[in-house]
Coordinates of N, CA and C in Angstrom, one line a residue:
X234 N 17.8 112.5 5.2 CA 17.5 113.5 6.2 C 17.3 112.9 7.6
X235 N 17.6 113.7 8.5 CA 17.4 113.3 9.9 C 16.2 114.0 10.5
X236 N 15.4 113.3 11.3 CA 14.3 113.8 11.9 C 14.7 114.8 13.0
X237 N 14.0 115.9 13.1 CA 14.3 116.9 14.1 C 13.4 116.7 15.4
X238 N 14.0 116.3 16.5 CA 13.2 116.0 17.7 C 13.9 116.6 18.9
X239 N 13.5 117.7 19.3 CA 14.2 118.4 20.4 C 14.1 117.6 21.7
X240 N 13.0 116.9 22.0 CA 12.9 116.1 23.2 C 13.9 114.9 23.2
X241 N 14.0 114.3 22.0 CA 15.0 113.2 21.9 C 16.4 113.7 22.1
X242 N 16.7 114.9 21.5 CA 18.0 115.5 21.7 C 18.3 115.7 23.2
X243 N 17.3 116.2 23.9 CA 17.5 116.4 25.3 C 17.8 115.1 26.1
X244 N 17.1 114.1 25.7 CA 17.3 112.8 26.4 C 18.7 112.2 26.1
X245 N 19.1 112.4 24.8 CA 20.5 111.9 24.4 C 21.6 112.7 25.1
X246 N 21.3 114.0 25.3 CA 22.3 114.9 25.9 C 22.4 114.4 27.4
X247 N 21.3 114.1 28.0 CA 21.4 113.6 29.4 C 22.2 112.3 29.5
X248 N 22.1 111.4 28.5 CA 22.8 110.2 28.5 C 24.3 110.5 28.3
X249 N 24.6 111.4 27.4 CA 26.0 111.8 27.2 C 26.6 112.4 28.4
X250 N 25.9 113.2 29.1 CA 26.4 113.8 30.4 C 26.7 112.7 31.4
X251 N 25.9 111.7 31.5 CA 26.1 110.6 32.4 C 27.5 109.9 32.0
X252 N 27.6 109.7 30.7 CA 28.8 109.0 30.2 C 30.1 109.9 30.5
X253 N 29.9 111.2 30.3 CA 31.1 112.0 30.5 C 31.5 112.0 32.0
X254 N 30.5 112.0 32.9 CA 30.8 112.0 34.3 C 31.4 110.7 34.8
X255 N 31.2 109.6 34.0 CA 31.7 108.3 34.5 C 33.1 108.0 34.0
X256 N 33.7 109.0 33.2 CA 35.1 108.7 32.7 C 36.0 108.7 33.9
X257 N 36.8 107.7 33.9 CA 37.8 107.5 35.0 C 39.1 108.3 34.6
X258 N 39.2 109.5 35.2 CA 40.3 110.3 34.9 C 41.6 109.8 35.5
X259 N 41.5 108.9 36.5 CA 42.7 108.3 37.0 C 43.5 107.4 36.0
X260 N 42.8 107.0 35.0 CA 43.4 106.1 34.0 C 44.1 106.9 32.9
X261 N 44.0 108.2 32.9 CA 44.6 109.0 31.9 C 46.0 109.4 32.4
X262 N 47.0 109.4 31.5 CA 48.3 109.8 31.9 C 48.3 111.3 32.1
X263 N 49.4 111.9 32.6 CA 49.5 113.3 33.0 C 49.1 114.2 31.8
X264 N 49.8 114.0 30.6 CA 49.5 114.8 29.4 C 48.1 114.6 29.0
X265 N 47.6 113.4 28.9 CA 46.2 113.2 28.5 C 45.2 113.8 29.5
X266 N 45.5 113.7 30.8 CA 44.6 114.4 31.8 C 44.6 115.9 31.6
X267 N 45.8 116.5 31.4 CA 45.8 117.9 31.2 C 45.0 118.3 30.0
X268 N 45.1 117.6 28.9 CA 44.3 117.9 27.7 C 42.8 117.7 27.9
X269 N 42.5 116.6 28.7 CA 41.1 116.3 29.0 C 40.5 117.5 29.8
X270 N 41.3 118.0 30.7 CA 40.8 119.0 31.6 C 40.5 120.3 30.8
X271 N 41.1 120.5 29.7 CA 40.8 121.7 28.8 C 39.6 121.4 27.9
X272 N 39.4 120.2 27.6 CA 38.3 119.8 26.7 C 37.0 119.6 27.4
X273 N 37.0 119.0 28.6 CA 35.9 118.5 29.3 C 34.9 119.7 29.6
X274 N 35.3 120.8 30.1 CA 34.3 121.9 30.4 C 33.5 122.3 29.2
X275 N 34.2 122.4 28.0 CA 33.5 122.9 26.8 C 32.5 121.8 26.3
X276 N 32.9 120.5 26.4 CA 32.1 119.4 26.0 C 30.9 119.3 26.9
X277 N 31.1 119.4 28.2 CA 30.1 119.3 29.2 C 29.1 120.5 29.1
X278 N 29.6 121.7 28.9 CA 28.8 122.9 28.7 C 27.9 122.8 27.5
X279 N 28.4 122.4 26.4 CA 27.7 122.3 25.2 C 26.6 121.2 25.3
X280 N 27.0 120.1 25.9 CA 26.0 119.0 26.1 C 24.9 119.4 27.1
X281 N 25.2 120.1 28.1 CA 24.2 120.7 29.0 C 23.2 121.6 28.3
X282 N 23.8 122.5 27.5 CA 23.0 123.4 26.7 C 22.0 122.7 25.8
X283 N 22.4 121.6 25.2 CA 21.5 120.8 24.4 C 20.4 120.3 25.2
X284 N 20.8 119.8 26.4 CA 19.8 119.2 27.3 C 18.8 120.1 27.8
X285 N 19.2 121.4 28.0 CA 18.3 122.4 28.6 C 17.5 123.1 27.5
X286 N 17.9 123.1 26.3 CA 17.2 123.9 25.3 C 16.0 123.1 24.8
X287 N 14.9 123.8 24.5 CA 13.8 123.2 23.8 C 13.6 123.7 22.4
X288 N 14.4 124.6 22.0 CA 14.5 125.2 20.7 C 15.5 124.5 19.8
X289 N 15.1 123.9 18.7 CA 16.0 123.2 17.8 C 17.2 124.0 17.3
X290 N 17.0 125.3 17.1 CA 18.0 126.1 16.6 C 19.1 126.2 17.6
X291 N 18.7 126.4 18.9 CA 19.7 126.5 20.0 C 20.4 125.2 20.2
X292 N 19.7 124.1 20.1 CA 20.3 122.7 20.2 C 21.3 122.5 19.1
X293 N 21.0 122.9 17.9 CA 21.9 122.7 16.7 C 23.1 123.6 16.9
X294 N 23.0 124.8 17.4 CA 24.2 125.6 17.6 C 25.1 125.0 18.7
X295 N 24.5 124.5 19.8 CA 25.3 123.8 20.8 C 25.9 122.6 20.3
X296 N 25.2 121.8 19.4 CA 25.7 120.6 18.9 C 26.9 120.9 18.0
X297 N 26.9 122.0 17.3 CA 28.1 122.4 16.5 C 29.3 122.6 17.4
X298 N 29.2 123.2 18.5 CA 30.3 123.4 19.4 C 30.7 122.1 20.0
X299 N 29.7 121.3 20.4 CA 30.0 119.9 20.9 C 30.8 119.1 19.9
X300 N 30.3 119.1 18.7 CA 30.9 118.3 17.7 C 32.4 118.7 17.5
X301 N 32.7 120.0 17.4 CA 34.1 120.4 17.3 C 35.0 119.9 18.4
X302 N 34.5 120.0 19.6 CA 35.3 119.5 20.8 C 35.4 118.0 20.8
X303 N 34.3 117.3 20.5 CA 34.4 115.8 20.5 C 35.4 115.4 19.4
X304 N 35.4 116.0 18.2 CA 36.3 115.7 17.2 C 37.7 115.8 17.7
X305 N 38.0 116.9 18.4 CA 39.3 117.2 18.9 C 39.7 116.1 19.9
X306 N 38.7 115.7 20.8 CA 39.0 114.6 21.8 C 39.3 113.3 21.1
X307 N 38.5 112.9 20.0 CA 38.8 111.7 19.3 C 40.1 111.7 18.6
X308 N 40.5 112.9 18.1 CA 41.8 113.0 17.4 C 42.9 112.8 18.5
X309 N 42.7 113.3 19.7 CA 43.8 113.2 20.7 C 43.8 111.8 21.3
X310 N 42.7 111.3 21.6 CA 42.6 110.0 22.4 C 42.3 108.8 21.6
X311 N 41.8 109.0 20.4 CA 41.3 107.8 19.7 C 39.9 107.5 20.1
X312 N 39.3 106.5 19.4 CA 38.0 106.0 19.6 C 38.0 104.5 19.8
X313 N 38.3 104.1 21.0 CA 38.3 102.6 21.3 C 36.8 102.1 21.3
X314 N 36.5 101.4 20.3 CA 35.1 100.9 20.2 C 34.9 99.5 20.9
X315 N 36.0 99.1 21.6 CA 36.0 98.0 22.4 C 35.7 96.8 22.7

């Protein structure tokens, strides 16, 4: 089981938003950039919702949306663990 901690989820969402904002879009090719531009708003919005929510149920609902879009991004771009 995973501990439920709304405050920790908010903090992690803030870190994820920082990471999302630091992505160098110039390094993406045209097709990849077009795909990213369709995924980024949904990923960013779901992450922001997690960060703003204090209710675990709301955070979980937003995480479900975030998870779906991140899965799509990883399938498209891969996951360079680098």
